[in-house]
C-alpha cells in the first residue's frame, strides 16, 4: 500500500510539453493544407495559365483550403480554451488528445479530395465525418475534465458550458452531413448551419438546467 501514492503521482504529467506538441501538430496540419495548391500553381505555370484562369479553374481547391483552414483554427481555439487552465494531464487524457490530433492531421486528405476529385456521396461523409470525430474527441476531453476537476483551475460551470457547446456542434455537424448527403446541390454549404451553434448551445443549457431542477425536486 505504501507505493500507491507514488503510482498515482507518476500517472500525472505537467502540461507544458503536451500543449507545445499539440500546437506543433496543428501548425503542421494547417501548413499541409496549402501543398495541393502549390502543386496546382506549378501545373498552371506549365500550362501557361493566367492568374485569372488559375483562380477560376482551381476555385474548388481555394474554397476547400479556406474552409479547412478556418475549421482547424476554430478547433485549435476551442482546444486552447479547454486546456488553458489545465495543470495536469493523465495517460487517458493524453490518448484522448492523440485521437483529437489524428483527426486534425487527417483533415488535409479529405480537403484535397474536395478540391481535386469529382464530388460523390462518400466525399462529404469522409470530410464532415472527420469534423464530427474531432468534435467527439473534444467532447471526450471536456467530460474527462468535468469528472477530474482537480486537474484544472477552470470553474465547473465553464467546463459544463464547453461540454454543452461540443454537443451542440456535434448535432449541427450531423445535420449538415444529412443535408449534404440527401440534398447534394447544397454540398458543403450545409456547414453554414454551424452559425447556429450559439443558439443551440443556449437551448441545450436551458434544457439541462430545467432537467437539473426537476431531478432536484424529485
CSV table of C-alpha atoms in Angstrom, one decimal:
chain,number,residue,atom,x,y,z
A,1,UNK,CA,0.0,0.0,0.0
A,2,UNK,CA,2.9,2.3,0.6
A,3,UNK,CA,3.7,2.7,-3.1
A,4,UNK,CA,0.1,3.6,-4.1
A,5,UNK,CA,0.6,7.5,-3.8
A,6,UNK,CA,3.8,7.3,-5.8
A,7,UNK,CA,2.0,5.4,-8.6
A,8,UNK,CA,-0.9,7.9,-8.7
A,9,UNK,CA,1.6,10.8,-8.9
A,10,UNK,CA,3.5,9.0,-11.7
A,11,UNK,CA,0.4,8.9,-13.8
A,12,UNK,CA,0.2,12.7,-13.9
A,13,UNK,CA,2.2,14.9,-16.2
A,14,UNK,CA,2.7,18.6,-16.4
A,15,UNK,CA,1.1,20.1,-19.5
A,16,UNK,CA,3.9,22.3,-20.9
A,17,UNK,CA,5.3,19.8,-23.4
A,18,UNK,CA,1.8,18.5,-24.2
A,19,UNK,CA,0.5,21.9,-25.2
A,20,UNK,CA,3.6,22.7,-27.2
A,21,UNK,CA,3.2,19.3,-29.0
A,22,UNK,CA,-0.5,20.0,-29.9
A,23,UNK,CA,0.4,23.5,-31.2
A,24,UNK,CA,3.1,22.0,-33.4
A,25,UNK,CA,0.8,19.3,-34.8
A,26,UNK,CA,-1.9,21.8,-35.6
A,27,UNK,CA,0.6,24.2,-37.3
A,28,UNK,CA,1.8,21.3,-39.5
A,29,UNK,CA,-1.7,20.3,-40.4
A,30,UNK,CA,-2.6,23.8,-41.4
A,31,UNK,CA,0.6,24.1,-43.5
A,32,UNK,CA,-0.2,20.8,-45.3
A,33,UNK,CA,-3.5,22.3,-46.5
A,34,UNK,CA,-1.6,24.6,-48.9
A,35,UNK,CA,0.5,21.9,-50.5
A,36,UNK,CA,-2.0,20.8,-53.2
A,37,UNK,CA,-2.4,24.5,-54.2
A,38,UNK,CA,1.3,24.9,-54.5
A,39,UNK,CA,1.4,21.9,-56.9
A,40,UNK,CA,-1.5,23.5,-58.8
A,41,UNK,CA,0.4,26.7,-59.2
A,42,UNK,CA,3.3,24.7,-60.8
A,43,UNK,CA,0.9,23.0,-63.1
A,44,UNK,CA,-0.8,26.3,-64.1
A,45,UNK,CA,2.6,27.8,-64.9
A,46,UNK,CA,3.5,24.8,-67.1
A,47,UNK,CA,0.2,25.2,-68.9
A,48,UNK,CA,0.7,28.9,-69.2
A,49,UNK,CA,-2.5,29.8,-67.4
A,50,UNK,CA,-3.1,33.4,-66.5
A,51,UNK,CA,-3.7,34.4,-62.8
A,52,UNK,CA,-7.4,34.8,-63.5
A,53,UNK,CA,-7.6,31.4,-65.2
A,54,UNK,CA,-5.8,29.8,-62.3
A,55,UNK,CA,-8.3,31.2,-59.8
A,56,UNK,CA,-11.2,30.2,-62.0
A,57,UNK,CA,-10.0,26.6,-62.6
A,58,UNK,CA,-9.0,26.0,-59.0
A,59,UNK,CA,-11.8,27.8,-57.2
A,60,UNK,CA,-12.8,24.5,-55.6
A,61,UNK,CA,-9.3,24.0,-54.2
A,62,UNK,CA,-9.2,27.5,-52.9
A,63,UNK,CA,-12.6,27.2,-51.2
A,64,UNK,CA,-11.7,23.9,-49.6
A,65,UNK,CA,-8.4,25.3,-48.4
A,66,UNK,CA,-10.1,28.3,-46.8
A,67,UNK,CA,-12.9,26.2,-45.2
A,68,UNK,CA,-10.5,23.7,-43.7
A,69,UNK,CA,-8.0,26.4,-42.5
A,70,UNK,CA,-10.8,28.2,-40.7
A,71,UNK,CA,-12.2,25.0,-39.2
A,72,UNK,CA,-8.8,23.8,-37.9
A,73,UNK,CA,-8.2,27.3,-36.5
A,74,UNK,CA,-11.6,27.1,-34.8
A,75,UNK,CA,-10.8,23.7,-33.3
A,76,UNK,CA,-7.5,24.9,-32.1
A,77,UNK,CA,-9.0,27.9,-30.4
A,78,UNK,CA,-11.5,25.6,-28.7
A,79,UNK,CA,-8.7,23.3,-27.6
A,80,UNK,CA,-6.7,26.2,-26.3
A,81,UNK,CA,-9.7,27.4,-24.2
A,82,UNK,CA,-10.4,23.9,-22.9
A,83,UNK,CA,-6.8,23.2,-21.8
A,84,UNK,CA,-5.7,26.8,-20.9
A,85,UNK,CA,-6.1,26.2,-17.2
A,86,UNK,CA,-5.3,22.5,-17.1
A,87,UNK,CA,-2.3,21.9,-14.9
A,88,UNK,CA,-2.1,18.1,-15.0
A,89,UNK,CA,-2.6,15.6,-17.8
A,90,UNK,CA,-3.0,11.8,-17.3
A,91,UNK,CA,-2.5,8.9,-19.7
A,92,UNK,CA,-6.2,8.6,-20.6
A,93,UNK,CA,-6.5,12.3,-21.3
A,94,UNK,CA,-3.3,12.2,-23.3
A,95,UNK,CA,-4.8,9.4,-25.5
A,96,UNK,CA,-8.0,11.4,-26.0
A,97,UNK,CA,-5.8,14.3,-27.3
A,98,UNK,CA,-3.8,12.0,-29.5
A,99,UNK,CA,-7.1,10.9,-31.1
A,100,UNK,CA,-8.0,14.6,-31.5
A,101,UNK,CA,-4.7,15.3,-33.2
A,102,UNK,CA,-5.2,12.3,-35.5
A,103,UNK,CA,-8.4,13.8,-36.9
A,104,UNK,CA,-6.7,17.2,-37.3
A,105,UNK,CA,-3.7,15.6,-39.2
A,106,UNK,CA,-6.2,13.6,-41.4
A,107,UNK,CA,-8.3,16.6,-42.4
A,108,UNK,CA,-5.9,17.8,-45.2
A,109,UNK,CA,-6.6,14.5,-47.0
A,110,UNK,CA,-10.4,14.9,-47.5
A,111,UNK,CA,-9.7,18.6,-48.1
A,112,UNK,CA,-7.6,17.7,-51.1
A,113,UNK,CA,-10.3,15.3,-52.2
A,114,UNK,CA,-12.8,18.2,-52.3
A,115,UNK,CA,-10.5,20.3,-54.3
A,116,UNK,CA,-9.2,17.8,-56.8
A,117,UNK,CA,-11.8,15.0,-57.2
A,118,UNK,CA,-15.3,14.9,-58.5
A,119,UNK,CA,-17.9,15.0,-55.7
A,120,UNK,CA,-19.6,11.8,-54.8
A,121,UNK,CA,-21.8,10.6,-51.9
A,122,UNK,CA,-18.9,9.3,-49.9
A,123,UNK,CA,-16.9,12.5,-50.1
A,124,UNK,CA,-18.9,14.6,-47.6
A,125,UNK,CA,-19.2,11.6,-45.3
A,126,UNK,CA,-15.4,11.4,-45.1
A,127,UNK,CA,-15.0,15.2,-44.7
A,128,UNK,CA,-17.8,16.0,-42.4
A,129,UNK,CA,-17.3,12.7,-40.6
A,130,UNK,CA,-13.8,13.8,-39.8
A,131,UNK,CA,-15.1,17.0,-38.3
A,132,UNK,CA,-17.6,15.1,-36.2
A,133,UNK,CA,-14.8,12.9,-34.9
A,134,UNK,CA,-12.7,16.0,-34.0
A,135,UNK,CA,-15.7,17.3,-32.1
A,136,UNK,CA,-16.4,14.0,-30.4
A,137,UNK,CA,-12.8,13.8,-29.1
A,138,UNK,CA,-13.1,17.4,-27.9
A,139,UNK,CA,-16.3,16.4,-26.0
A,140,UNK,CA,-14.5,13.4,-24.5
A,141,UNK,CA,-11.8,15.7,-23.2
A,142,UNK,CA,-14.4,18.0,-21.7
A,143,UNK,CA,-16.2,15.2,-20.0
A,144,UNK,CA,-13.0,13.8,-18.6
A,145,UNK,CA,-12.1,17.2,-17.1
A,146,UNK,CA,-15.6,17.5,-15.7
A,147,UNK,CA,-15.0,14.3,-13.8
A,148,UNK,CA,-11.5,15.3,-12.7
A,149,UNK,CA,-11.8,18.9,-11.8
A,150,UNK,CA,-8.7,18.8,-9.7
A,151,UNK,CA,-6.7,18.8,-12.9
A,152,UNK,CA,-7.8,22.3,-13.8
A,153,UNK,CA,-8.5,25.7,-12.2
A,154,UNK,CA,-11.3,26.3,-14.6
A,155,UNK,CA,-14.8,26.6,-12.9
A,156,UNK,CA,-17.0,23.6,-13.2
A,157,UNK,CA,-19.8,25.7,-14.8
A,158,UNK,CA,-17.4,26.9,-17.5
A,159,UNK,CA,-16.4,23.3,-18.3
A,160,UNK,CA,-20.1,22.3,-18.4
A,161,UNK,CA,-20.8,25.1,-20.9
A,162,UNK,CA,-18.0,23.8,-23.1
A,163,UNK,CA,-19.4,20.3,-23.0
A,164,UNK,CA,-22.8,21.6,-24.0
A,165,UNK,CA,-21.2,23.6,-26.8
A,166,UNK,CA,-19.5,20.4,-28.0
A,167,UNK,CA,-22.8,18.5,-28.0
A,168,UNK,CA,-24.5,21.4,-29.9
A,169,UNK,CA,-21.7,21.3,-32.5
A,170,UNK,CA,-21.9,17.6,-33.0
A,171,UNK,CA,-25.7,17.8,-33.5
A,172,UNK,CA,-25.2,20.5,-36.1
A,173,UNK,CA,-22.4,18.6,-37.9
A,174,UNK,CA,-24.7,15.6,-38.1
A,175,UNK,CA,-27.5,17.8,-39.6
A,176,UNK,CA,-25.0,19.3,-42.1
A,177,UNK,CA,-23.9,15.8,-43.0
A,178,UNK,CA,-27.5,14.7,-43.5
A,179,UNK,CA,-28.2,17.7,-45.7
A,180,UNK,CA,-25.1,17.3,-47.8
A,181,UNK,CA,-25.8,13.6,-48.5
A,182,UNK,CA,-29.5,13.8,-49.0
A,183,UNK,CA,-29.5,17.1,-51.0
A,184,UNK,CA,-26.2,17.1,-53.0
A,185,UNK,CA,-26.7,20.5,-54.6
A,186,UNK,CA,-26.3,22.1,-51.1
A,187,UNK,CA,-23.0,20.3,-50.7
A,188,UNK,CA,-20.6,21.7,-48.1
A,189,UNK,CA,-22.6,25.0,-47.8
A,190,UNK,CA,-24.7,22.9,-45.3
A,191,UNK,CA,-21.8,23.6,-42.9
A,192,UNK,CA,-23.1,27.1,-42.6
A,193,UNK,CA,-25.7,25.7,-40.2
A,194,UNK,CA,-22.8,25.8,-37.6
A,195,UNK,CA,-23.5,29.5,-37.3
A,196,UNK,CA,-26.5,28.4,-35.2
A,197,UNK,CA,-24.2,26.7,-32.6
A,198,UNK,CA,-24.6,29.6,-30.1
A,199,UNK,CA,-28.3,29.4,-30.3
A,200,UNK,CA,-28.4,25.6,-30.0
A,201,UNK,CA,-26.0,25.8,-27.0
A,202,UNK,CA,-28.3,28.2,-25.2
A,203,UNK,CA,-31.3,25.9,-25.8
A,204,UNK,CA,-29.3,22.9,-24.5
A,205,UNK,CA,-28.1,24.8,-21.5
A,206,UNK,CA,-31.7,25.8,-20.6
A,207,UNK,CA,-32.9,22.2,-21.1
A,208,UNK,CA,-30.1,20.9,-18.9
A,209,UNK,CA,-30.9,23.4,-16.1
A,210,UNK,CA,-34.6,22.6,-16.2
A,211,UNK,CA,-33.8,18.9,-16.1
A,212,UNK,CA,-31.5,19.5,-13.1
A,213,UNK,CA,-34.2,21.4,-11.3
A,214,UNK,CA,-36.8,18.7,-11.9
A,215,UNK,CA,-34.4,16.0,-10.7
A,216,UNK,CA,-33.6,18.1,-7.6
A,217,UNK,CA,-37.3,18.5,-6.8
A,218,UNK,CA,-37.9,14.8,-7.3
